Tab-separated table of C-alpha atoms in Angstrom:
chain	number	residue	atom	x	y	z
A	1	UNK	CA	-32.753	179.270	88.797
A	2	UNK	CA	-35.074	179.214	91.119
A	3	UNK	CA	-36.816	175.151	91.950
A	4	UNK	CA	-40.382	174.999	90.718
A	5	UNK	CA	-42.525	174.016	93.676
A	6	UNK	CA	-45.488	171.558	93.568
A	7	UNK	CA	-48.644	173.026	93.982
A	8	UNK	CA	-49.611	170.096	97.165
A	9	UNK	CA	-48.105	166.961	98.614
A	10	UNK	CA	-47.776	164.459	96.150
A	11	UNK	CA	-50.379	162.411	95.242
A	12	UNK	CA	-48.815	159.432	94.851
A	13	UNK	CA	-46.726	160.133	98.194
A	14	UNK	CA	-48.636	162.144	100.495
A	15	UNK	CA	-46.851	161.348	103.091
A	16	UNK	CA	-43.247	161.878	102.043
A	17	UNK	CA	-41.864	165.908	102.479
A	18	UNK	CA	-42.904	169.145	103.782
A	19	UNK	CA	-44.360	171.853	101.841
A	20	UNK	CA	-44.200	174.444	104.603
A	21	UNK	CA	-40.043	174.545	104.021
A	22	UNK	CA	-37.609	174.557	101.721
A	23	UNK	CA	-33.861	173.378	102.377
A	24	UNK	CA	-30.642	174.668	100.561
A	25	UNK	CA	-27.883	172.722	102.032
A	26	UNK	CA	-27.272	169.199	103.872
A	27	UNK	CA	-23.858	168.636	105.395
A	28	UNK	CA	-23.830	165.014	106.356
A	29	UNK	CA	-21.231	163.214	108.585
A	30	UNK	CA	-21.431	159.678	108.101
A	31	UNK	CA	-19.025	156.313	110.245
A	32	UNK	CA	-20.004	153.076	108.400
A	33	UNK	CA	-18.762	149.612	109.522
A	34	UNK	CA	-19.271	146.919	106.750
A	35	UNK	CA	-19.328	144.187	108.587
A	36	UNK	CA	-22.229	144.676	111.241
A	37	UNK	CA	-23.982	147.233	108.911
A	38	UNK	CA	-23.175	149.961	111.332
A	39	UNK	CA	-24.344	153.555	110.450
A	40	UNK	CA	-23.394	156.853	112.508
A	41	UNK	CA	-24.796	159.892	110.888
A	42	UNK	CA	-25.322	163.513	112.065
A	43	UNK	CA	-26.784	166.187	109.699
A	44	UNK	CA	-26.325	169.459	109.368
A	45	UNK	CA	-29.703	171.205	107.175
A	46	UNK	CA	-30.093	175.190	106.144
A	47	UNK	CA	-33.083	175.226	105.271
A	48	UNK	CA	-35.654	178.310	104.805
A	49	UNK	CA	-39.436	178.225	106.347
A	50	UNK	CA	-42.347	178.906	103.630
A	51	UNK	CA	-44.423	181.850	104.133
A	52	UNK	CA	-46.325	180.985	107.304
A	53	UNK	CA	-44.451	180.891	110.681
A	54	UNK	CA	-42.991	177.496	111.774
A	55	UNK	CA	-43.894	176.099	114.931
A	56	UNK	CA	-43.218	172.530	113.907
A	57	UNK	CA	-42.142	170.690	111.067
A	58	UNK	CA	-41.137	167.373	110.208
A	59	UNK	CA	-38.280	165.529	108.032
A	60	UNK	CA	-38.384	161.712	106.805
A	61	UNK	CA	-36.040	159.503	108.208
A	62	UNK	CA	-36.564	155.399	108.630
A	63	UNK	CA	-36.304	153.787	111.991
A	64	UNK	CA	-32.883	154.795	113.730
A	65	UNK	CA	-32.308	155.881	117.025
A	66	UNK	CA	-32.479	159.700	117.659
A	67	UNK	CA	-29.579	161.022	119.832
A	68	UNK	CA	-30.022	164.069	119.484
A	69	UNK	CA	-31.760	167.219	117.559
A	70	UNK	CA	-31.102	170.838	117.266
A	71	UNK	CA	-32.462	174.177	115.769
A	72	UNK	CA	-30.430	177.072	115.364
A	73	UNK	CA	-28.366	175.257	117.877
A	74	UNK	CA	-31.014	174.606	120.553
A	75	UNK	CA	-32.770	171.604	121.547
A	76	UNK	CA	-35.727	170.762	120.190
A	77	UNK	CA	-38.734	168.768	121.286
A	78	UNK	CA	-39.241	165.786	118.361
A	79	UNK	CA	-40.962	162.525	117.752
A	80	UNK	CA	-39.862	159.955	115.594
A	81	UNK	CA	-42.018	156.944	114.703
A	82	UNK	CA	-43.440	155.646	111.123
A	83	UNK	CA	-40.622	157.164	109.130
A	84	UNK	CA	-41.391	160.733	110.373
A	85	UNK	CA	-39.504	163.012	112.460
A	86	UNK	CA	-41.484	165.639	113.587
A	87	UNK	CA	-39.620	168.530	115.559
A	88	UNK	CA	-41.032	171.333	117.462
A	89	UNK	CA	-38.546	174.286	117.673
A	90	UNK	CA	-37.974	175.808	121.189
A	91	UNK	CA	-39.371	179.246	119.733
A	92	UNK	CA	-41.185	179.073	116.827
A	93	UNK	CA	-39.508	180.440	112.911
A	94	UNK	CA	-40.688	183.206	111.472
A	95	UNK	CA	-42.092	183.125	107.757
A	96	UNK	CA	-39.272	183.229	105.186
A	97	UNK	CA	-36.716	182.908	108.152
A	98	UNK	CA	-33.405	180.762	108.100
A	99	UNK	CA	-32.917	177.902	110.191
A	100	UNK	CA	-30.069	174.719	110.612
A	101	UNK	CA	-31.211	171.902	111.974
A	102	UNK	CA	-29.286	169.061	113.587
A	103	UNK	CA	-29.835	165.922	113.650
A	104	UNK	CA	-27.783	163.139	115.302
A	105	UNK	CA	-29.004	158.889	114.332
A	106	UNK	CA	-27.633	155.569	114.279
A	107	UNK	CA	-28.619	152.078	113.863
A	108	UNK	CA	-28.339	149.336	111.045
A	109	UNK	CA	-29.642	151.024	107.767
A	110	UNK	CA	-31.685	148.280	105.841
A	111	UNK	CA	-34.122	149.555	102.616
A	112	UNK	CA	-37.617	151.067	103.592
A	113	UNK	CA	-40.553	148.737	102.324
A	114	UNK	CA	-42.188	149.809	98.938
A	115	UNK	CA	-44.576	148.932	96.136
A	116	UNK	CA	-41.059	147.747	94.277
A	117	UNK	CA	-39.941	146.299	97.409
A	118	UNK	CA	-36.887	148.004	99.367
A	119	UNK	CA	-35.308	151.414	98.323
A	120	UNK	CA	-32.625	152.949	99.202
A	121	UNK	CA	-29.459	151.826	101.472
A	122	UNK	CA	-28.747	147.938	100.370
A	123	UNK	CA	-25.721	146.083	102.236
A	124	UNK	CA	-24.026	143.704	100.133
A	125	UNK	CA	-21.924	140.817	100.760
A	126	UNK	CA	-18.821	143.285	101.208
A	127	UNK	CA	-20.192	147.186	101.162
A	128	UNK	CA	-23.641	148.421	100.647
A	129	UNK	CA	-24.881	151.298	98.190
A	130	UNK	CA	-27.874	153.169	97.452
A	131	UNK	CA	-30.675	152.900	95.358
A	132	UNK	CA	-33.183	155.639	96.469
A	133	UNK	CA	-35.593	155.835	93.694
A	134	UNK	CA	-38.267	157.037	94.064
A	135	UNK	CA	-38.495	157.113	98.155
A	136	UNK	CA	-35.671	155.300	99.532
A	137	UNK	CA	-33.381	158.487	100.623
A	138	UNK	CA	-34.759	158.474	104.376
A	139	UNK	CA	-33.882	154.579	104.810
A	140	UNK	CA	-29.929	156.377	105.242
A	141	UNK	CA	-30.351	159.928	106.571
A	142	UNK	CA	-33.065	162.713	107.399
A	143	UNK	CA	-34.343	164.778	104.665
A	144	UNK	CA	-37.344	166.634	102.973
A	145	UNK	CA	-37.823	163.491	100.590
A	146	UNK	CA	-40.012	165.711	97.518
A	147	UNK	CA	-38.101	165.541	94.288
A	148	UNK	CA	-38.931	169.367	94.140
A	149	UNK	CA	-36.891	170.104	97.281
A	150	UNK	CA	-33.871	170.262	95.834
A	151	UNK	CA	-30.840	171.558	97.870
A	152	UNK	CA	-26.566	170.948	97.341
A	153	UNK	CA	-24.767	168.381	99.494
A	154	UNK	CA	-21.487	167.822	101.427
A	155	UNK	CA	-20.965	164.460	102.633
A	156	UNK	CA	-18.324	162.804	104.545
A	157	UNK	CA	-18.048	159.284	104.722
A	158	UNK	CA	-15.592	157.350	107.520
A	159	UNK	CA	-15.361	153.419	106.884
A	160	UNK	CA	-12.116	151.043	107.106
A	161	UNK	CA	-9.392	151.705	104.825
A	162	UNK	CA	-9.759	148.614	102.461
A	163	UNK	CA	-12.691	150.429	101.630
A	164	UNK	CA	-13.421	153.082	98.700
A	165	UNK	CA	-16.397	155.406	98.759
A	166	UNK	CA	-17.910	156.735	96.012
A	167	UNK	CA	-20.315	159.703	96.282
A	168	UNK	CA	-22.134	161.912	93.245
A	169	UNK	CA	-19.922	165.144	93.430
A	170	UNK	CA	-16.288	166.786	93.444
A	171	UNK	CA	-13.864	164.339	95.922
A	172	UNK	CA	-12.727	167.304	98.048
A	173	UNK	CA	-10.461	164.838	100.573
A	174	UNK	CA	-9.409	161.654	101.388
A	175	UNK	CA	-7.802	161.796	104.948
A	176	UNK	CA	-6.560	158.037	106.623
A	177	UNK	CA	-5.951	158.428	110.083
A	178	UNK	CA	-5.388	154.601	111.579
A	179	UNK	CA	-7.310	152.011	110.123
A	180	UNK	CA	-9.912	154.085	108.599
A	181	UNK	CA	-10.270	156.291	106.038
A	182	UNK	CA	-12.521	159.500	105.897
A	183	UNK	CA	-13.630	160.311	102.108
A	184	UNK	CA	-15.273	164.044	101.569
A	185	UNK	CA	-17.541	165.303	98.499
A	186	UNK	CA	-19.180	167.794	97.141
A	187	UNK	CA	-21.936	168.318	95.372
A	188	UNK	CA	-22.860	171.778	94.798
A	189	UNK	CA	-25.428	171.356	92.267
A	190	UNK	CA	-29.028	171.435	93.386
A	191	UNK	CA	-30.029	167.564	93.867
A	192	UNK	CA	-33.499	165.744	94.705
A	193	UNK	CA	-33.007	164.054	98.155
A	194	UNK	CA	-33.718	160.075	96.167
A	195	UNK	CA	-30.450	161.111	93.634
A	196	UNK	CA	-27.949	161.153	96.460
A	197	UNK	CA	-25.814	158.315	95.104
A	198	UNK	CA	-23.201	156.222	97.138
A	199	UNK	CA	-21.175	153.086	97.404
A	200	UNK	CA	-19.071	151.590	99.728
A	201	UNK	CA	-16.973	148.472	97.911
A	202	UNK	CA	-13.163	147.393	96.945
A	203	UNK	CA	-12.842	148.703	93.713
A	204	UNK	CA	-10.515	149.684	91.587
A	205	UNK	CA	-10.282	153.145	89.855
A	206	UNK	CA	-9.866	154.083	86.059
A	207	UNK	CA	-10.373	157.366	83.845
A	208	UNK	CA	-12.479	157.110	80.570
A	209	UNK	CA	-11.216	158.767	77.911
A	210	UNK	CA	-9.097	161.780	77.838
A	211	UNK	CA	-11.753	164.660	79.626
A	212	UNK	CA	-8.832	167.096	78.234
A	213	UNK	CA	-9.147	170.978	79.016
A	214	UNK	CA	-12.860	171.947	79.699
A	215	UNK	CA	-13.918	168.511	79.232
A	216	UNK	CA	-15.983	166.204	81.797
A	217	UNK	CA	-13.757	163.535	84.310
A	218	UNK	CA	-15.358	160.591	83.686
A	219	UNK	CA	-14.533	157.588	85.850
A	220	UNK	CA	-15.295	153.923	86.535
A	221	UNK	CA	-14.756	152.440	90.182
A	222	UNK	CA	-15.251	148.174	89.284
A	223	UNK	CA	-13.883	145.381	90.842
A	224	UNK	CA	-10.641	144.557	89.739
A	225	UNK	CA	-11.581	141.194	87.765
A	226	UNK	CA	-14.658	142.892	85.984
A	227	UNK	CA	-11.951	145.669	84.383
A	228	UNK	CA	-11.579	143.654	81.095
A	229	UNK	CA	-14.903	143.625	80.335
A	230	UNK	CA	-15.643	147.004	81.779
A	231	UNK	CA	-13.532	148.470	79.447
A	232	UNK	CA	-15.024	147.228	76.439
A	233	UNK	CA	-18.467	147.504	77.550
A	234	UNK	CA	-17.959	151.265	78.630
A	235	UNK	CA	-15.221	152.348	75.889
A	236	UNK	CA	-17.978	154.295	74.267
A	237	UNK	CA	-19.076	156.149	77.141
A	238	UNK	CA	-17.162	159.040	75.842
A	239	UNK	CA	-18.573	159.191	72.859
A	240	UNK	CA	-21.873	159.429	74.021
A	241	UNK	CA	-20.889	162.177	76.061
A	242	UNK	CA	-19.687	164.024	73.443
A	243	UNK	CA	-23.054	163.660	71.492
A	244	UNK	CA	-25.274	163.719	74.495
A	245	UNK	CA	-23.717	167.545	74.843
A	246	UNK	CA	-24.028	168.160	71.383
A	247	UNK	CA	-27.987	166.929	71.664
A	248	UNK	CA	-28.713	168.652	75.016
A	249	UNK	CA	-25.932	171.340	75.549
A	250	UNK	CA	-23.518	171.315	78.547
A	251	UNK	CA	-23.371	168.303	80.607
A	252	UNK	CA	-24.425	170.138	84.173
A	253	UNK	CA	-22.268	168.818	86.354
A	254	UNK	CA	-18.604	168.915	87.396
A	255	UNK	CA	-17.899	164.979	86.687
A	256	UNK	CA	-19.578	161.404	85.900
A	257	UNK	CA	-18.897	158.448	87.737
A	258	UNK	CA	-19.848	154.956	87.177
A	259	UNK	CA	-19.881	152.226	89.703
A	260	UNK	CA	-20.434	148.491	88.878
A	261	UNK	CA	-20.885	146.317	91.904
A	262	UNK	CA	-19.740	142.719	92.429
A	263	UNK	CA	-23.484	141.811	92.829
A	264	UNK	CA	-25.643	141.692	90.326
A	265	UNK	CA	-28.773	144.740	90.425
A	266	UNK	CA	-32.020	144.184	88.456
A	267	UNK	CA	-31.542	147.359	86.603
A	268	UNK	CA	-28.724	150.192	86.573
A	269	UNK	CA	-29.717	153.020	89.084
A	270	UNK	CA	-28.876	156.834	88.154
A	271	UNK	CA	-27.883	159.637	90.929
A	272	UNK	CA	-26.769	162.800	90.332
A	273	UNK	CA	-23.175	162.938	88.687
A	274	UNK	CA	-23.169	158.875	89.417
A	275	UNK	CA	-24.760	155.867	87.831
A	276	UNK	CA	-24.621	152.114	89.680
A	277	UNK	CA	-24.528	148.978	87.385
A	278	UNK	CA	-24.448	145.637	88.435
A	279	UNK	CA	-21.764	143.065	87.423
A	280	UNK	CA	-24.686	141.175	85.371
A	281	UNK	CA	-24.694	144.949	83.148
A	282	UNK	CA	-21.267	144.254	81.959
A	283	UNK	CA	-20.352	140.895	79.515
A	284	UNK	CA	-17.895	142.823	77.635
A	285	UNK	CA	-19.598	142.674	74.329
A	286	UNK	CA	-21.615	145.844	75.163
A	287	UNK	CA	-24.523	143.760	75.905
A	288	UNK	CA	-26.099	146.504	78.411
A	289	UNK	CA	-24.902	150.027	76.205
A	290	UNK	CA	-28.419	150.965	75.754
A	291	UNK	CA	-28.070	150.981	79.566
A	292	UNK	CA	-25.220	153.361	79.593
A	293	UNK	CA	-26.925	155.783	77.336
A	294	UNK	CA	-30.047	155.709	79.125
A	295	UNK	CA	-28.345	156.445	82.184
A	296	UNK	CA	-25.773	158.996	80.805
A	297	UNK	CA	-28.798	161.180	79.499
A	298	UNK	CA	-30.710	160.552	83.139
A	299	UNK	CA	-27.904	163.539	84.149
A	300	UNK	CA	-29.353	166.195	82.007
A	301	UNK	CA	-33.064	164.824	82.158
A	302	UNK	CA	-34.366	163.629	85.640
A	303	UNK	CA	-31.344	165.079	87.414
A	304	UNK	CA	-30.398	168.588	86.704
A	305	UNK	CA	-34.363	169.043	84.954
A	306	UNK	CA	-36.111	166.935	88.035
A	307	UNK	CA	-39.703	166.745	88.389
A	308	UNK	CA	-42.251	168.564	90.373
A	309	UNK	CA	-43.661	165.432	91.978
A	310	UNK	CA	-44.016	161.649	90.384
A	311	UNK	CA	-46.885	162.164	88.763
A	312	UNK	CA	-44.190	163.761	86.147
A	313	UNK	CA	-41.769	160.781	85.931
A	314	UNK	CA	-42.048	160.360	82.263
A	315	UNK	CA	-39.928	163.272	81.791
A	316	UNK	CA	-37.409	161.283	83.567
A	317	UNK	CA	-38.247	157.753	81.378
A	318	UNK	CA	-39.377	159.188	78.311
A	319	UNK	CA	-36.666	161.370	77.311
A	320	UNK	CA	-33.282	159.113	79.106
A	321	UNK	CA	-35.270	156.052	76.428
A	322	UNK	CA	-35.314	158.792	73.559
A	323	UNK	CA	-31.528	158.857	74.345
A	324	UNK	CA	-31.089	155.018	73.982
A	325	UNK	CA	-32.727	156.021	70.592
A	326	UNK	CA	-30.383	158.962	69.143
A	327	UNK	CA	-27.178	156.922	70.367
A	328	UNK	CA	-28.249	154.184	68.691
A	329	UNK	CA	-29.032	156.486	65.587
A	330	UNK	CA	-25.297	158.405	65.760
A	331	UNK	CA	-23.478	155.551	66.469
A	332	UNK	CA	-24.469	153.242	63.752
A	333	UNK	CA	-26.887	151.124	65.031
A	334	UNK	CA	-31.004	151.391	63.870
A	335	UNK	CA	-32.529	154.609	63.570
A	336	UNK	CA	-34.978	156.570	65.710
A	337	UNK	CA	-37.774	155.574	63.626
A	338	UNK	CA	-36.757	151.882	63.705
A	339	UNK	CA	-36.553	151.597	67.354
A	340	UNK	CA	-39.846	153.906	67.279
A	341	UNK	CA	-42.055	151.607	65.004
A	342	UNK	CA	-40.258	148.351	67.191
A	343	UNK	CA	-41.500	150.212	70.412
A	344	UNK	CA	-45.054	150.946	68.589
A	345	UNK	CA	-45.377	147.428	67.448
A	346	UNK	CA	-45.035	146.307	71.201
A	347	UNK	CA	-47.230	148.890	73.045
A	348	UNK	CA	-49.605	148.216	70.639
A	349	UNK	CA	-50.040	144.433	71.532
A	350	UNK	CA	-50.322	145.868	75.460
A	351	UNK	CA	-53.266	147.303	77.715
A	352	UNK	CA	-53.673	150.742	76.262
A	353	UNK	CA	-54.954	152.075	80.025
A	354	UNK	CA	-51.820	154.104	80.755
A	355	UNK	CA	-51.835	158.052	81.001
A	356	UNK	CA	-48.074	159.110	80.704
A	357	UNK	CA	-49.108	162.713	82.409
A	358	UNK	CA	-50.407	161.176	85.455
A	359	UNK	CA	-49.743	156.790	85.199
A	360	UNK	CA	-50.761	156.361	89.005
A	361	UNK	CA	-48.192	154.886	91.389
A	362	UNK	CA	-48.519	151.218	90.162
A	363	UNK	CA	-47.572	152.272	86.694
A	364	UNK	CA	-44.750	154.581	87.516
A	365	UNK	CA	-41.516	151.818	86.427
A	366	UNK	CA	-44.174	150.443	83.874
A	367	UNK	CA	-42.252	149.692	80.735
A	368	UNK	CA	-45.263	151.136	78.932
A	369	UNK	CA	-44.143	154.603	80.596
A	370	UNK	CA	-40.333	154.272	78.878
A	371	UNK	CA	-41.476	153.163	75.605
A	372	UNK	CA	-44.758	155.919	74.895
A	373	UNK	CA	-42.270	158.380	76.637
A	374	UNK	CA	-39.827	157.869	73.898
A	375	UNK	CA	-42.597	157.668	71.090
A	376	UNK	CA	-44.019	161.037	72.009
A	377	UNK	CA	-40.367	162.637	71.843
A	378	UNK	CA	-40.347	161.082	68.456
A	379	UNK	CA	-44.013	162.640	67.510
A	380	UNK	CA	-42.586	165.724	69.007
A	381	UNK	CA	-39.613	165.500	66.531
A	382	UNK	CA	-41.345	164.416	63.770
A	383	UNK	CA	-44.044	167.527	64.062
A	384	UNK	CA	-40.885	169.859	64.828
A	385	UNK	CA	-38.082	168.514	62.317
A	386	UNK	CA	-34.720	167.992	63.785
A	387	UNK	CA	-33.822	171.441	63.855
A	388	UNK	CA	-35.877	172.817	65.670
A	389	UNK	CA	-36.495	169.693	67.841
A	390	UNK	CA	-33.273	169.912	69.166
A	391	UNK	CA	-32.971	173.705	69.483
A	392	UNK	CA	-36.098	172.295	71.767
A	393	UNK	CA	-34.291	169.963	73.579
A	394	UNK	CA	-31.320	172.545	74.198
A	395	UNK	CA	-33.631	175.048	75.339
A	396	UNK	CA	-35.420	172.854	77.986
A	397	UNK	CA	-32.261	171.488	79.205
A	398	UNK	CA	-30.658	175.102	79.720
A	399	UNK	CA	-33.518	177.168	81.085
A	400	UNK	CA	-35.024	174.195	83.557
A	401	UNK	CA	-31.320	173.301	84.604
A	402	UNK	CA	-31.063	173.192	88.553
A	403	UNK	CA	-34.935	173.148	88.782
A	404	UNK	CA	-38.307	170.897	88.948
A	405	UNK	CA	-40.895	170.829	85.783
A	406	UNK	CA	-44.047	169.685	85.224
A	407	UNK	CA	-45.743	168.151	81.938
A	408	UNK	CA	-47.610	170.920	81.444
A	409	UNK	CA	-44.049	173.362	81.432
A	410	UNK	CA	-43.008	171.115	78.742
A	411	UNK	CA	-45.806	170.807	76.208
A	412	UNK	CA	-45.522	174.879	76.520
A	413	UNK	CA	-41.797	175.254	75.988
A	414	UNK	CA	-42.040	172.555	73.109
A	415	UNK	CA	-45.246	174.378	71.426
A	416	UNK	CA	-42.901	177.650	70.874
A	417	UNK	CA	-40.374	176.078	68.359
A	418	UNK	CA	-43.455	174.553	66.534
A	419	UNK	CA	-45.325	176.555	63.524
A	420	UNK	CA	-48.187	175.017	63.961
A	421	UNK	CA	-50.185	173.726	67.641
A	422	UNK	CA	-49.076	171.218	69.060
A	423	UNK	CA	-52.333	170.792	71.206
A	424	UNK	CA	-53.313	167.507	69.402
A	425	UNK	CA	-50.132	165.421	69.523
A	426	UNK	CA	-50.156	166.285	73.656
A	427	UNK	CA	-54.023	165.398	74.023
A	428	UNK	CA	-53.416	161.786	72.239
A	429	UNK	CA	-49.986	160.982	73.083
A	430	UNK	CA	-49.678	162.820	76.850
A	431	UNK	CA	-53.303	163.113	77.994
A	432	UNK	CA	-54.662	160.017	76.240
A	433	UNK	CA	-54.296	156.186	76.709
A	434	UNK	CA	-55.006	154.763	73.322
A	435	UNK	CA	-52.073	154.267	71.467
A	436	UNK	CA	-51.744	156.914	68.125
A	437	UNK	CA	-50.665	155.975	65.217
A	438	UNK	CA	-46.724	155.618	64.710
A	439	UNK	CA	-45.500	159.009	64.259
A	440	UNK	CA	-43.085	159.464	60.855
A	441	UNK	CA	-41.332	162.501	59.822
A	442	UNK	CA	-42.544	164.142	57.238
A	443	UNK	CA	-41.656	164.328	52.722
A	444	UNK	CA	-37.763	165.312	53.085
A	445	UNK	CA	-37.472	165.115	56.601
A	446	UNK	CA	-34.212	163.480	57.786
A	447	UNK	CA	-35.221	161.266	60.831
């Protein structure tokens, strides 16, 4: 379907993206050395102009050295300083018209500075990954960095052989020539430019469960000496697929991968079709499932249904902690309204200043955001009953799959399975910052 613009820049981000063009494809080339950080990119972006005529535009990319830049296969004028490369077309695009752009960099890829402290491309003691969210995609290559612009990807990564790279997507090839290796995916699936996912380390490779015909390849790239524990601590990975499709339809990509790093991360990071866990995240007594879950159900909400612009994030948080909530439900640990009344109990102790349909940049990773996200779900449910709530959830999944949403899009898709307005539960749970009461199902309702 088609991706649901933002109405402006992003308020929280006003510098990041370009509203005056869309893009549809990146084809990135990449050469990393390990060992002096080394990064050789160039990038190959179709993208489309807006409705006005472009005579310059501009793409966000950290502070590499330029070699060279192309549109439509001529060169273009550009400037590049304070993360923004602005490029002036020999002959200006018309509205709605067409255009590739190249763009040749190198340099030594470190994070870009944020209020969380650096995003994106992290070397480690032996590899580096990425950790993008929310703004950390143009500390590794150039790109319209809006969660809204949403385009697929090819990427093809050349580092020495001892190494494995691991990229959200389909592995199309794996070609050694000498003493390096050139590793190729796919991802054809429309993707925000922060859920690019990748990882450079020595790790081994192992299947989860049996996918069998029509099912999802799900597999875990760990250290070698972390495999014991991996395998208990993700055996029920699975499983949670399996009920995460039966909660939310289809899973919408091709395959899942999970990465778990020899270093340990302060929390798991999701990209599309590929979550990254730290070694602390595995102590093989499932100490971090919740984890898995939450990440798991990141694929259908945050990923495939991505938001508009941050302002929006708790329809990433909310709904992926909901998730921590129904596995724990289905797989016999406490029950939605358990872990709702715990997560009441706690907010309620907390500043009650925090707006989940616009929280303001400082609030965005606020743990307040994760748990009221996952208590309005559960007023939602409670005020729907489950069959309808997850004929809800189904329905939002299917029909926003590929594309961005807002808050608003939701609380108007939700109030069509309801009988009776919903208007209330949104003003005091969405649009409001004191805490409502703890929502309960109601007489006979099985919650």
């Amino acid at each position: 379907m088609a991706v649901q613009q933002s109405v402006g820049q992003d308020p929280y981000f006003p510098g990041n993206g370009d509203l005056r063009y869309r893009v549809h494809r990146y084809e990135l080339t990449l050469d990393y050395r390990p060992a002096p950080n080394r990064l050789a990119g160039t990038a190959r972006i179709n993208a489309i102009a807006g409705r006005g005529p472009l005579t310059e535009f501009q793409l966000n990319l950290a502070d590499f050295r330029v070699g060279r830049v192309r549109v439509d296969g001529r060169a273009a004028h550009y400037t590049h300083r304070g993360g923004k490369l602005r490029v002036r077309p020999a002959k200006p695009l018309r509205a709605g018209a067409a255009f590739t752009v190249e763009v040749q960099w190198s340099g030594n890829p470190r994070p870009v500075s944020s209020p969380w402290g650096g995003l994106g491309w992290e070397e480690l003691e032996d590899g580096a990954l990425v950790a993008s969210q929310p703004v950390g995609a143009p500390s590794w290559y150039p790109c319209n960095d809006r969660p809204a612009d949403k385009a697929s990807y090819q990427i093809s990564v050349t580092t020495p052989s001892a190494y494995a790279v691991v990229a959200g997507g389909r592995l199309l090839t794996r070609t050694t020539k000498a003493s390096t290796t050139t590793w190729v995916y796919e991802q054809a699936a429309p993707t925000s430019s922060y859920l690019v996912g990748l990882s450079i380390g020595k790790y081994q490779t192992v299947l989860l469960g049996d996918p069998g015909p029509g099912g999802v390849p799900q597999h875990g790239h760990i250290p070698a000496h972390l495999l014991p524990r991996f395998s208990r601590d993700f055996a029920r990975q699975p499983a949670m697929m399996e009920l995460f499709q039966e909660l939310f339809g289809p899973y919408p990509f091709d395959e899942y991968a999970v990465v778990v790093t020899e270093e340990e991360l302060d929390v798991p990071v999701e990209a599309q079709g590929l979550s990254l866990f730290g070694s602390n995240h595995v102590d093989g007594a499932r100490g971090s499932e919740r984890l898995v879950a939450h990440e798991l159900a990141h694929q259908w909400f945050g990923n495939s249904v991505s938001i508009a612009d941050w302002r929006q994030i708790w329809l990433n948080e909310g709904f992926a902690k909901y998730a921590e909530w129904l596995w724990s439900e289905r797989s016999g640990g406490r029950g939605a309204q358990q872990l709702a009344a715990a997560a009441h109990r706690s907010l309620s102790a907390l500043p009650q200043d925090l707006r989940l349909a616009d929280p303001g940049r400082k609030s965005m990773f606020d743990d307040r955001l994760y748990q009221r996200g996952g208590l309005t779900l559960h007023a939602v449910r409670c005020a729907l009953g489950d069959d309808a709530f997850f004929r809800m959830l189904r329905g939002w999944a299917g029909l926003h799959r590929g594309g961005a949403v807002t808050t608003a899009v939701f609380t108007a898709h939700a109030a069509r399975f309801a009988d009776e307005p919903l208007d209330e539960l949104f003003d005091a749970w969405v649009y409001g910052t004191a805490l409502p009461p703890l929502p309960s199902s109601g007489p006979g309702a099985a919650v």
